[in-house]
Short mmCIF file of C-alpha atoms and ligand atoms in Angstrom, two decimals:
data_model
loop_
_atom_site.label_atom_id
_atom_site.label_comp_id
_atom_site.label_asym_id
_atom_site.label_seq_id
_atom_site.Cartn_x
_atom_site.Cartn_y
_atom_site.Cartn_z
CA UNK A 232 -8.04 -23.51 2.09
CA UNK A 233 -6.87 -20.60 5.01
CA UNK A 234 -8.60 -17.91 5.62
CA UNK A 235 -5.48 -14.38 4.54
CA UNK A 236 -5.96 -12.01 7.80
CA UNK A 237 -2.55 -11.06 6.14
CA UNK A 238 -1.60 -6.86 5.65
CA UNK A 239 -0.74 -8.54 1.74
CA UNK A 240 -1.62 -9.96 0.41
CA UNK A 241 -5.29 -9.73 0.68
CA UNK A 242 -8.24 -11.48 0.49
CA UNK A 243 -9.78 -11.46 -2.93
CA UNK A 244 -14.11 -11.04 -3.52
CA UNK A 245 -15.71 -14.20 -5.97
CA UNK A 246 -16.80 -11.43 -8.86
CA UNK A 247 -12.67 -10.79 -8.80
CA UNK A 248 -11.38 -14.49 -8.92
CA UNK A 249 -14.46 -14.95 -11.65
CA UNK A 250 -13.17 -11.72 -13.82
CA UNK A 251 -9.36 -13.14 -14.18
CA UNK A 252 -10.93 -16.60 -15.50
CA UNK A 253 -13.30 -15.41 -18.38
CA UNK A 254 -11.70 -15.55 -21.21
CA UNK A 255 -9.34 -12.06 -22.69
CA UNK A 256 -8.81 -10.07 -26.22
CA UNK A 257 -5.54 -9.90 -27.20
CA UNK A 258 -3.97 -6.72 -25.55
CA UNK A 259 -1.43 -6.24 -27.94
CA UNK A 260 -4.17 -5.99 -31.36
CA UNK A 261 -7.19 -4.87 -30.15
CA UNK A 262 -8.02 -1.78 -29.70
CA UNK A 263 -10.86 -2.62 -26.77
CA UNK A 264 -8.26 -2.92 -24.26
CA UNK A 265 -6.49 0.12 -24.27
CA UNK A 266 -9.57 1.81 -24.35
CA UNK A 267 -10.36 -0.38 -20.78
CA UNK A 268 -7.30 0.16 -19.98
CA UNK A 269 -7.47 3.30 -20.12
CA UNK A 270 -11.51 3.78 -18.55
CA UNK A 271 -9.80 2.33 -15.13
CA UNK A 272 -6.39 4.26 -15.27
CA UNK A 273 -8.64 7.32 -15.45
CA UNK A 274 -10.96 5.61 -12.48
CA UNK A 275 -8.17 5.47 -10.33
CA UNK A 276 -6.99 8.78 -9.98
CA UNK A 277 -10.43 10.11 -10.18
CA UNK A 278 -11.18 7.77 -6.95
CA UNK A 279 -7.79 8.80 -5.24
CA UNK A 280 -8.58 12.72 -6.49
CA UNK A 281 -6.43 13.42 -8.66
CA UNK A 282 -5.12 14.84 -12.22
CA UNK A 283 -1.77 12.52 -11.61
CA UNK A 284 -2.02 9.44 -14.87
CA UNK A 285 -2.37 6.84 -13.66
CA UNK A 286 -0.31 3.74 -15.07
CA UNK A 287 -0.96 0.10 -14.30
CA UNK A 288 2.05 -2.32 -14.58
CA UNK A 289 2.71 -5.99 -15.85
CA UNK A 290 4.55 -6.49 -11.57
CA UNK A 291 4.74 -7.10 -9.15
CA UNK A 292 3.69 -4.21 -5.84
CA UNK A 293 8.20 -3.85 -6.02
CA UNK A 294 8.59 -3.23 -9.50
CA UNK A 295 6.53 0.53 -8.94
CA UNK A 296 9.08 1.38 -6.41
CA UNK A 297 12.18 0.85 -9.18
CA UNK A 298 10.29 1.51 -12.31
CA UNK A 299 10.01 5.64 -9.50
CA UNK A 300 13.30 5.09 -8.52
CA UNK A 301 14.59 4.09 -12.69
CA UNK A 302 12.65 6.73 -14.85
CA UNK A 303 13.59 9.03 -12.21
CA UNK A 304 17.05 9.40 -11.76
CA UNK A 305 19.52 10.23 -13.30
CA UNK A 306 23.64 9.51 -11.80
CA UNK A 307 24.83 11.68 -9.61
CA UNK A 308 21.15 13.06 -8.39
CA UNK A 309 21.24 13.86 -4.60
CA UNK A 310 17.69 12.13 -3.03
CA UNK A 311 16.57 12.46 0.27
CA UNK A 312 16.00 8.67 1.34
CA UNK A 313 13.36 9.09 4.45
CA UNK A 314 12.89 6.32 6.96
CA UNK A 315 11.58 4.92 9.60
CA UNK A 316 11.25 1.80 9.13
CA UNK A 317 12.30 -1.41 5.91
CA UNK A 318 10.65 -0.06 3.34
CA UNK A 319 11.61 3.38 3.94
CA UNK A 320 15.42 2.15 4.34
CA UNK A 321 15.16 0.39 1.47
CA UNK A 322 13.96 3.02 -0.72
CA UNK A 323 18.61 3.39 -0.50
CA UNK A 324 18.87 0.54 -2.74
CA UNK A 325 16.59 1.08 -5.50
CA UNK A 326 18.06 5.05 -5.54
CA UNK A 327 21.79 4.14 -6.01
CA UNK A 328 21.66 1.14 -8.27
CA UNK A 329 20.27 4.27 -10.17
CA UNK A 330 23.31 6.03 -9.72
CA UNK A 331 21.35 8.51 -7.58
CA UNK A 332 23.60 9.91 -4.34
CA UNK A 333 21.71 8.77 -0.97
CA UNK A 334 20.91 10.77 1.33
CA UNK A 335 19.23 9.16 4.44
CA UNK A 336 16.69 10.84 6.59
CA UNK A 337 15.94 7.91 9.58
CA UNK A 338 14.14 8.39 12.49
CA UNK A 339 11.98 6.63 15.38
CA UNK A 340 11.09 3.59 13.75
CA UNK A 341 7.98 3.14 16.37
CA UNK A 342 5.65 6.14 15.59
CA UNK A 343 5.72 8.34 12.75
CA UNK A 344 8.04 10.58 11.23
CA UNK A 345 7.91 13.63 13.13
CA UNK A 346 7.02 16.16 10.66
CA UNK A 347 8.68 19.48 12.81
CA UNK A 348 11.83 17.76 13.21
CA UNK A 349 12.16 17.45 9.61
CA UNK A 350 10.92 20.82 7.92
CA UNK A 351 14.17 22.34 10.31
CA UNK A 352 15.84 19.63 9.00
CA UNK A 353 14.86 21.04 5.53
CA UNK A 354 16.19 24.28 5.96
CA UNK A 355 19.01 24.03 6.58
CA UNK A 356 19.24 20.57 4.08
CA UNK A 357 17.20 21.29 0.56
CA UNK A 358 19.23 20.65 -2.14
CA UNK A 359 17.67 17.83 -3.04
CA UNK A 360 15.94 17.08 -6.87
CA UNK A 361 13.91 14.59 -5.00
CA UNK A 362 12.87 12.40 -2.19
CA UNK A 363 11.09 9.13 -0.90
CA UNK A 364 8.60 8.20 1.45
CA UNK A 365 6.16 5.54 2.84
CA UNK A 366 3.43 6.55 3.22
CA UNK A 367 2.46 3.54 5.63
CA UNK A 368 5.63 1.44 6.50
CA UNK A 369 4.13 -2.52 6.52
CA UNK A 370 6.69 -4.47 8.85
CA UNK A 371 5.78 -2.04 11.40
CA UNK A 372 2.90 -0.51 10.56
CA UNK A 373 3.65 2.56 10.89
CA UNK A 374 1.54 5.59 8.56
CA UNK A 375 3.30 8.80 8.04
CA UNK A 376 1.71 11.47 7.10
CA UNK A 377 2.68 12.29 3.55
CA UNK A 378 0.22 14.73 2.66
CA UNK A 379 2.92 17.16 5.09
CA UNK A 380 5.52 15.34 4.16
CA UNK A 381 5.39 16.03 1.94
CA UNK A 382 4.60 19.56 1.64
CA UNK A 383 7.53 20.44 3.29
CA UNK A 384 9.56 19.19 0.03
CA UNK A 385 7.47 20.92 -2.16
CA UNK A 386 8.62 23.94 -1.01
CA UNK A 387 12.13 23.59 -2.30
CA UNK A 388 10.78 21.62 -5.36
CA UNK A 389 12.46 18.55 -4.66
CA UNK A 390 11.16 16.15 -6.46
CA UNK A 391 8.49 12.91 -4.23
CA UNK A 392 8.36 9.23 -4.33
CA UNK A 393 5.43 8.36 -1.65
CA UNK A 394 5.59 4.12 -1.53
CA UNK A 395 1.57 3.63 -1.01
CA UNK A 396 1.38 0.12 -1.56
CA UNK A 397 -0.41 -1.46 1.85
CA UNK A 398 -2.97 1.65 2.38
CA UNK A 399 -3.44 2.84 -1.00
CA UNK A 400 -7.15 3.45 -0.84
CA UNK A 401 -7.25 2.38 2.97
CA UNK A 402 -5.60 5.10 4.79
CA UNK A 403 -6.27 8.44 3.02
CA UNK A 404 -3.65 10.48 1.24
CA UNK A 405 -3.73 13.31 -1.44
CA UNK A 406 -2.12 13.71 -4.33
CA UNK A 407 -1.79 16.85 -4.29
CA UNK A 408 2.66 16.76 -3.22
CA UNK A 409 3.29 14.17 -4.91
CA UNK A 410 4.71 12.90 -8.62
CA UNK A 411 5.25 9.49 -8.39
CA UNK A 412 2.56 7.63 -6.05
CA UNK A 413 3.49 3.69 -6.29
CA UNK A 414 0.29 1.06 -4.98
CA UNK A 415 -0.26 -2.04 -5.55
CA UNK A 416 -2.92 -4.83 -6.92
CA UNK A 417 -2.43 -7.16 -3.51
CA UNK A 418 -3.00 -4.98 -0.61
CA UNK A 419 -5.96 -2.78 0.05
CA UNK A 420 -6.97 -3.24 -3.90
CA UNK A 421 -7.53 -6.46 -2.53
CA UNK A 422 -6.49 -8.33 -6.22
CA UNK A 423 -4.54 -11.48 -5.76
CA UNK A 424 -0.57 -9.93 -6.47
CA UNK A 425 1.12 -8.96 -9.98
CA UNK A 426 -0.04 -5.64 -10.65
CA UNK A 427 1.88 -1.95 -9.73
CA UNK A 428 -0.56 1.74 -9.64
CA UNK A 429 1.74 4.47 -10.91
CA UNK A 430 0.35 7.33 -10.35
CA UNK A 431 2.42 10.47 -11.75
CA UNK A 432 2.76 14.30 -12.19
CA UNK A 433 2.60 16.97 -14.54
CA UNK A 434 6.18 16.99 -13.13
CA UNK A 435 7.85 14.18 -13.00
CA UNK A 436 6.80 13.78 -16.60
CA UNK A 437 8.35 16.45 -17.70
CA UNK A 438 11.71 15.96 -15.85
CA UNK A 439 11.22 12.71 -17.61
CA UNK A 440 10.94 13.52 -20.84
CA UNK A 441 13.58 15.61 -20.48
CA UNK A 442 16.38 12.94 -18.79
CA UNK A 443 19.75 13.98 -20.54
CA UNK A 444 20.87 10.23 -20.32
CA UNK A 445 18.28 6.94 -20.86
CA UNK A 446 16.73 4.95 -18.40
CA UNK A 447 19.04 2.48 -17.38
CA UNK A 448 15.76 -0.62 -17.97
CA UNK A 449 13.03 -1.18 -20.53
CA UNK A 450 11.48 -2.89 -17.94
CA UNK A 451 11.72 -0.76 -15.11
CA UNK A 452 10.77 2.76 -17.11
CA UNK A 453 7.34 4.62 -17.41
CA UNK A 454 8.42 6.83 -20.13
CA UNK A 455 7.80 3.58 -22.39
CA UNK A 456 4.47 4.16 -21.22
CA UNK A 457 3.96 7.97 -22.31
CA UNK A 458 2.73 7.65 -25.25
CA UNK A 459 0.14 4.80 -25.14
CA UNK A 460 -3.30 5.86 -25.67
CA UNK A 461 -2.27 7.68 -28.70
CA UNK A 462 0.04 4.72 -29.94
CA UNK A 463 -2.14 2.55 -29.27
CA UNK A 464 0.41 0.38 -28.30
CA UNK A 465 1.96 -1.46 -24.99
CA UNK A 466 5.68 -1.95 -24.40
CA UNK A 467 5.13 -5.35 -23.87
CA UNK A 468 1.95 -7.80 -23.27
CA UNK A 469 -0.04 -6.54 -21.55
CA UNK A 470 -1.68 -9.50 -18.38
CA UNK A 471 -4.73 -8.33 -19.91
CA UNK A 472 -6.88 -11.10 -16.38
CA UNK A 473 -5.34 -9.69 -13.98
CA UNK A 474 -6.01 -5.99 -15.06
CA UNK A 475 -9.52 -7.67 -15.55
CA UNK A 476 -10.40 -8.53 -12.00
CA UNK A 477 -8.26 -5.54 -10.90
CA UNK A 478 -11.61 -3.72 -12.88
CA UNK A 479 -13.13 -4.78 -10.94
CA UNK A 480 -11.60 -4.67 -7.52
CA UNK A 481 -11.79 -1.19 -7.86
CA UNK A 482 -15.50 -0.58 -9.19
CA UNK A 483 -16.06 -2.94 -5.26
CA UNK A 484 -13.88 -0.03 -4.15
CA UNK A 485 -16.34 3.03 -5.83
CA UNK A 486 -19.72 1.52 -5.33
CA UNK A 487 -19.19 1.00 -2.06
CA UNK A 488 -17.30 4.55 -1.41
CA UNK A 489 -19.97 6.17 -4.17
CA UNK A 490 -22.19 7.98 -1.93
CA UNK A 491 -25.16 6.70 -3.57
CA UNK A 492 -26.81 4.97 -0.71
CA UNK A 493 -28.86 2.13 -1.83
CA UNK A 494 -24.70 1.39 -3.01
CA UNK A 495 -22.81 -0.56 -0.87
CA UNK A 496 -20.02 -3.50 -1.86
CA UNK A 497 -21.59 -6.95 -0.30
CA UNK A 498 -17.92 -8.38 0.32
CA UNK A 499 -18.82 -6.39 4.47
CA UNK A 500 -21.47 -5.88 6.37
CA UNK A 501 -20.73 -2.90 7.18
CA UNK A 502 -19.68 -1.10 3.85
CA UNK A 503 -23.39 0.60 3.64
CA UNK A 504 -22.66 3.00 6.39
CA UNK A 505 -19.09 4.23 5.25
CA UNK A 506 -16.21 4.29 2.79
CA UNK A 507 -13.17 2.02 2.59
CA UNK A 508 -11.12 5.10 4.35
CA UNK A 509 -14.44 4.86 8.29
CA UNK A 510 -14.32 0.90 7.01
CA UNK A 511 -10.81 0.30 7.57
CA UNK A 512 -9.90 3.04 10.86
CA UNK A 513 -13.49 1.15 13.09
CA UNK A 514 -11.57 -1.67 12.51
CA UNK A 515 -8.00 -1.31 13.34
CA UNK A 516 -9.29 1.24 16.47
CA UNK A 517 -11.34 -1.84 17.06
CA UNK A 518 -7.68 -3.97 16.98
CA UNK A 519 -6.25 -2.40 18.56
CA UNK A 520 -8.04 -1.56 21.41
CA UNK A 521 -9.06 -4.94 22.29
CA UNK A 522 -4.75 -6.30 21.76
CA UNK A 523 -4.17 -3.95 24.36
CA UNK A 524 -7.70 -4.58 26.60
CA UNK A 525 -6.49 -7.81 26.85
CA UNK A 526 -2.25 -6.60 28.32
CA UNK A 527 -0.80 -7.12 24.44
CA UNK A 528 1.65 -4.22 23.71
CA UNK A 529 0.53 -2.94 20.57
CA UNK A 530 4.44 -2.19 19.29
CA UNK A 531 3.73 1.10 17.91
CA UNK A 532 3.86 4.43 20.35
CA UNK A 533 1.62 6.38 17.83
CA UNK A 534 1.47 6.95 14.27
CA UNK A 535 -1.22 3.69 13.52
CA UNK A 536 -2.16 2.93 10.27
CA UNK A 537 -5.61 1.61 9.51
CA UNK A 538 -4.14 -0.95 7.66
CA UNK A 539 -2.12 -3.65 9.80
CA UNK A 540 -1.43 -3.59 13.29
CA UNK A 541 1.49 -5.63 14.86
CA UNK A 542 1.74 -6.46 18.60
CA UNK A 543 4.70 -8.07 20.43
CA UNK A 544 5.26 -11.49 20.90
CA UNK A 545 4.41 -11.73 24.83
CA UNK A 546 7.44 -13.36 26.62
CA UNK A 547 8.19 -17.02 27.28
CA UNK A 548 6.10 -17.78 23.49
CA UNK A 549 7.53 -17.73 19.67
CA UNK A 550 6.01 -15.92 17.12
CA UNK A 551 5.81 -18.77 15.27
CA UNK A 552 4.24 -21.20 17.90
CA UNK A 553 1.35 -17.97 17.78
CA UNK A 554 1.94 -18.39 13.96
CA UNK A 555 1.46 -22.01 13.45
CA UNK A 556 -0.95 -22.49 16.03
CA UNK A 557 -3.49 -19.73 15.53
CA UNK A 558 -3.29 -21.63 10.58
CA UNK A 559 -3.56 -25.48 12.50
CA UNK A 560 -6.25 -25.14 15.00
CA UNK A 561 -8.16 -21.98 13.10
CA UNK A 562 -6.95 -21.52 9.43
CA UNK A 563 -6.75 -18.24 9.29
CA UNK A 564 -3.29 -17.41 8.17
CA UNK A 565 -2.02 -14.23 10.31
CA UNK A 566 1.98 -13.57 9.56
CA UNK A 567 5.14 -12.13 11.50
CA UNK A 568 7.78 -9.85 10.29
CA UNK A 569 11.11 -9.53 9.22
CA UNK A 570 13.98 -7.66 9.16
CA UNK A 571 14.28 -5.58 12.42
CA UNK A 572 11.07 -7.46 13.64
CA UNK A 573 11.95 -10.99 12.25
CA UNK A 574 10.13 -13.00 15.42
CA UNK A 575 9.56 -10.07 17.69
CA UNK A 576 6.21 -8.94 16.09
CA UNK A 577 3.18 -10.78 14.96
CA UNK A 578 0.85 -8.55 12.36
CA UNK A 579 -2.91 -8.18 11.36
CA UNK A 580 -3.45 -7.52 8.04
CA UNK A 581 -6.70 -6.01 8.06
CA UNK A 582 -6.25 -4.34 4.61
CA UNK A 583 -9.03 -4.25 1.72
CA UNK A 584 -12.19 -7.06 2.02
CA UNK A 585 -10.08 -8.67 6.05
CA UNK A 586 -11.37 -5.66 7.32
CA UNK A 587 -14.10 -6.74 8.04
CA UNK A 588 -15.92 -7.55 11.22
CA UNK A 589 -17.20 -11.47 10.85
CA UNK A 590 -13.41 -12.86 10.00
CA UNK A 591 -11.81 -9.88 12.24
CA UNK A 592 -13.80 -11.34 15.49
CA UNK A 593 -12.50 -14.96 14.36
CA UNK A 594 -9.68 -14.09 14.41
CA UNK A 595 -10.11 -11.89 16.95
CA UNK A 596 -11.36 -16.02 19.05
CA UNK A 597 -8.42 -17.82 17.39
CA UNK A 598 -5.50 -15.53 19.48
CA UNK A 599 -8.18 -16.32 22.91
CA UNK A 600 -7.74 -19.28 22.29
CA UNK A 601 -4.66 -19.84 21.10
CA UNK A 602 -2.66 -17.91 23.75
CA UNK A 603 -4.40 -20.06 26.19
CA UNK A 604 -3.94 -22.78 24.87
CA UNK A 605 0.39 -21.64 24.41
CA UNK A 606 -0.64 -20.45 28.02
CA UNK A 607 -0.27 -16.13 28.45
CA UNK A 608 -3.02 -15.32 30.69
CA UNK A 609 -4.80 -12.81 28.50
CA UNK A 610 -5.88 -9.86 31.67
CA UNK A 611 -9.67 -9.70 29.07
CA UNK A 612 -10.69 -11.23 26.23
CA UNK A 613 -9.32 -10.01 22.43
CA UNK A 614 -13.11 -10.93 21.09
CA UNK A 615 -15.64 -9.55 22.86
CA UNK A 616 -13.57 -6.26 23.81
CA UNK A 617 -13.10 -6.70 19.92
CA UNK A 618 -16.63 -6.40 19.46
CA UNK A 619 -17.73 -3.58 21.74
CA UNK A 620 -17.11 -1.11 19.71
CA UNK A 621 -19.59 -1.96 17.48
C1 PLP B 198 3.54 -4.45 -0.27
C2 PLP B 198 4.94 -3.79 0.20
C3 PLP B 198 5.34 -3.70 -1.05
C4 PLP B 198 4.94 -4.73 -2.65
O1 PLP B 198 6.23 -5.37 -1.72
P1 PLP B 198 6.55 -7.14 -1.38
O2 PLP B 198 7.34 -6.92 -0.38
O3 PLP B 198 6.21 -7.33 -2.58
O4 PLP B 198 4.32 -7.24 -1.37
C5 PLP B 198 6.26 -2.22 -0.95
N1 PLP B 198 6.04 -1.44 -0.34
C6 PLP B 198 5.04 -1.55 0.79
C7 PLP B 198 5.04 -1.13 2.14
C8 PLP B 198 4.41 -2.99 0.96
O5 PLP B 198 3.53 -3.33 2.02
#
């Protein structure tokens, strides 16, 4: 089986796989499950430094984005869609699907959103109920300063939906001004795809509870979860094995981020010295420096996420040739990009368990040899320059 170095799904630790393989309770009738679910939700909120309530829903990351839109938006609501990438722009489809009126605010795809420019725009245009924005837009690897962006939006009492699916626990985010934050199991958290997280403010709950119209979905609906704990009841059978796996994946992160010197995540040789954020930062910076030193061109001018790096396909060869050679000759799966970036970019997912020195070094070595095989002369060895950083 090849090594997974894609920007999601990421590689999954043995202890997570084992937790998913165990026999399980009936989550519909066993109240212990409700307690375990609640405990895990509290743990996630605590690790993110927020009192906002976490809900874990059965469904891939995209479900979380749709749930947030379906639950907050009523027909005719004005929604500002702030975008500088494919996922950012994609929010417009969900907004329209649930009757919202989209105003698209677009910025340069090659860098993070210019917060000062956005603030100037908001001064003149702030008649919005809701705004959407992406923390890390994975197809280009851009990281937006959502702390500042959501702070600016809150000055006008605009509700904020943030997609942090590809960055949660890899790049730090403050939940202080976020009404619904969306995350997924299969990126930094390093559990298999299948679960989505919605982390919800009291304000968002109040707005949802006071809707004039009912939510036009049962499955993409946060309201049906609000009283699960009091009622000991979930709107549908919860995917308990997925949740058991998630609990162990979150425990791995908690251990790594705990200040206890003896605790470390056995999956990362770097982690006894740092938390998940510092580990991602170090691996990402070494990756960017190695690519640049080798003469490859990063797609972005600035605003780099620490969970994924995109570089341009050198002229004369194709993205497919690079990806296929790395997989067929070296058993490592990386990926290209899609939409407007299709065929132009190669992406390395150094997120979650992928963000470790040994696997990244193996990938850098594979890329050195792949470029040589494809007739592309690099200015310097990727592997050597990657290692210089440690
Ligand atoms: C992965 C990801 C999602 C979830 O979508 P899939 O394409 O179905 O994996 C949502 N938003 C962002 C930014 C992502 O990276």
